[in-house]
Every structure is written in structure tokens, then in C-alpha cells.
Amino acid sequence: YVGQVLADARVYSTYASKPAVDLADARLAIQSRANEAFSQVPPRDFLLSLAAKKNAVPLPVVPSEYGVRLPPARNTLTAANYQAPGRVVGRNARDTLAATVTADDDEEVKSKSRKRKTMDDDPYQPHAGVTEDDDGGAKAMDM
């Protein structure tokens, strides 16, 4: 810091066409370094008045149909598309997993796979009259 202040004082004295650096040049160099290094924070009352003026203007209302409309949640890829198996404890993983699946669970899975879902009521599907197959594929309905 001292070396930089003395270098600045020498620049000021050569600019003033002085043969040597004097006390006034050193003071000027110190003041210029202090102004660069330390900035004065505005008083708290001043900042509060600025904040009150800025916050007096309300934010604009965001329209309900702003941006891109997303399809219903069932048609997005945000839902989990997997089922985690139960915790395997025994040596034979197949026997342990088979023991965790009950008859009720198996019947529920079968009944869900039998249901067909029509897409006629979905505005995001381009073709009306298309149903999902048991394996998730689409097939045309007879009209």
C-alpha cells in the first residue's frame, strides 16, 4: 500500500512539474487511494425512503394463462414410470419377492391392465377415437 501511494505521489509531482515529491502530493495520493478503496454507505434513513418509494408501486398482475400451457399431469413425463420392488432380505431374491406380492396386489395389477382408456375427452391428443391398448400402445376404435 505504501509503495503504491508513493508511486501515485510521484506521478502527481511530475504532473505538477515539481522536482521532488512533497507532503501535498503524498496527501493527495492517500486521499485518492482512500476514495477508491473505501466507499461510504448511504445512511439507513435514506435507503429506507428509497425502498418505500420503490415498494409503493404494486407489481403487475400475472395473467392466469401466462406462458406455455402444459397438458394434464397424466400426459406429462413428470410422474414415476417405474415400481420399486420390495426389500430383498433372503438369499433367493425370487422367493422373497414372490412372498411380498399378495394375491390382492396381483389381482389389482391385472384389473388395471384390462381397463381401456379412451382419449376422446383429452384436448391435447390430436386424434379422436384412439384408445390405448393393454400394453400401452394406441389402436383405432371402430366407428
XYZ file of C-alpha atoms in Angstrom:
143
model
C 0.000 0.000 0.000
C 2.777 2.439 0.927
C 4.650 1.764 -2.305
C 1.525 2.394 -4.364
C 0.818 5.659 -2.506
C 4.407 6.867 -3.076
C 4.206 5.922 -6.765
C 0.972 7.909 -7.086
C 2.583 10.867 -5.248
C 5.494 10.803 -7.724
C 3.004 10.843 -10.636
C 1.235 13.859 -9.107
C 4.512 15.732 -8.541
C 5.735 15.108 -12.101
C 2.354 16.252 -13.442
C 2.725 19.463 -11.405
C 6.307 19.849 -12.793
C 7.851 19.689 -9.313
C 11.435 18.475 -8.897
C 10.624 16.323 -5.807
C 7.653 14.722 -4.049
C 6.339 16.855 -1.204
C 3.776 16.413 1.569
C 0.877 17.784 -0.525
C 1.475 15.145 -3.234
C 1.550 12.374 -0.626
C -1.686 13.603 0.978
C -3.381 13.795 -2.430
C -2.249 10.232 -3.217
C -3.557 8.973 0.154
C -6.929 10.672 -0.377
C -7.311 9.265 -3.879
C -6.455 5.751 -2.651
C -8.924 6.083 0.235
C -11.704 7.194 -2.125
C -11.067 4.176 -4.373
C -10.720 1.605 -1.596
C -13.482 2.699 0.765
C -16.945 3.676 -0.332
C -19.318 5.382 2.037
C -22.604 3.616 2.598
C -25.672 5.860 2.368
C -27.488 6.443 5.666
C -30.133 3.924 6.708
C -32.935 6.510 6.624
C -32.099 7.406 3.030
C -32.146 3.739 1.982
C -35.475 3.192 3.768
C -37.033 6.152 1.966
C -35.826 4.802 -1.401
C -37.236 1.363 -0.568
C -40.590 2.870 0.448
C -40.829 4.747 -2.866
C -39.956 1.635 -4.865
C -42.337 -0.618 -2.933
C -45.220 1.863 -3.245
C -45.682 0.821 -6.877
C -47.514 -2.554 -6.969
C -46.252 -5.372 -9.130
C -48.245 -6.115 -12.293
C -50.811 -8.898 -12.085
C -49.684 -12.153 -13.660
C -52.399 -13.463 -16.010
C -53.744 -16.926 -15.253
C -52.928 -18.132 -18.764
C -49.347 -16.890 -18.828
C -46.706 -18.786 -20.786
C -46.931 -22.254 -22.247
C -49.924 -24.297 -21.128
C -48.968 -27.767 -20.014
C -51.104 -30.824 -20.672
C -52.783 -32.634 -17.777
C -50.451 -34.372 -15.324
C -51.336 -37.820 -16.655
C -49.923 -36.859 -20.075
C -46.639 -35.402 -18.844
C -43.422 -37.218 -18.111
C -43.203 -35.945 -14.539
C -44.789 -38.969 -12.871
C -42.746 -42.001 -11.854
C -42.838 -44.622 -14.586
C -41.436 -47.456 -12.508
C -42.264 -49.511 -9.446
C -39.574 -50.191 -6.875
C -39.524 -53.815 -5.759
C -39.812 -54.726 -2.096
C -36.706 -55.037 0.037
C -34.890 -58.317 -0.634
C -33.582 -59.913 2.566
C -33.159 -63.634 1.893
C -30.657 -65.441 -0.244
C -33.106 -66.298 -3.000
C -34.385 -62.970 -4.306
C -37.121 -64.533 -6.443
C -38.687 -66.373 -3.475
C -38.541 -63.290 -1.265
C -40.073 -61.062 -3.923
C -42.800 -63.618 -4.637
C -43.653 -63.729 -0.945
C -44.078 -59.959 -0.792
C -46.631 -59.866 -3.611
C -50.023 -60.890 -2.283
C -52.981 -62.167 -4.214
C -54.750 -58.831 -3.758
C -51.869 -56.931 -5.316
C -51.736 -59.346 -8.231
C -55.485 -59.025 -8.865
C -55.266 -55.226 -8.720
C -52.500 -55.184 -11.342
C -54.492 -57.474 -13.625
C -57.656 -55.398 -13.328
C -55.765 -52.207 -14.157
C -54.226 -53.758 -17.251
C -57.667 -54.826 -18.515
C -59.101 -51.333 -18.440
C -59.015 -49.332 -21.627
C -58.828 -45.631 -21.553
C -60.310 -43.534 -24.326
C -58.660 -40.307 -25.321
C -61.719 -38.634 -26.848
C -62.138 -36.198 -23.965
C -58.490 -35.074 -23.953
C -57.988 -31.799 -25.878
C -54.229 -32.371 -26.064
C -54.482 -35.536 -28.137
C -54.507 -34.841 -31.890
C -56.675 -37.791 -32.952
C -60.116 -38.530 -31.544
C -61.293 -42.125 -31.466
C -57.978 -43.663 -30.410
C -57.707 -45.938 -27.385
C -54.757 -47.330 -25.502
C -54.019 -50.999 -25.899
C -53.365 -53.302 -22.910
C -49.629 -52.877 -23.378
C -49.817 -49.069 -23.648
C -49.869 -48.822 -27.448
C -52.579 -46.959 -29.316
C -55.105 -48.522 -31.659
C -58.004 -47.073 -33.632
C -61.556 -47.609 -32.427
C -64.267 -48.885 -34.756
C -66.713 -46.082 -35.505
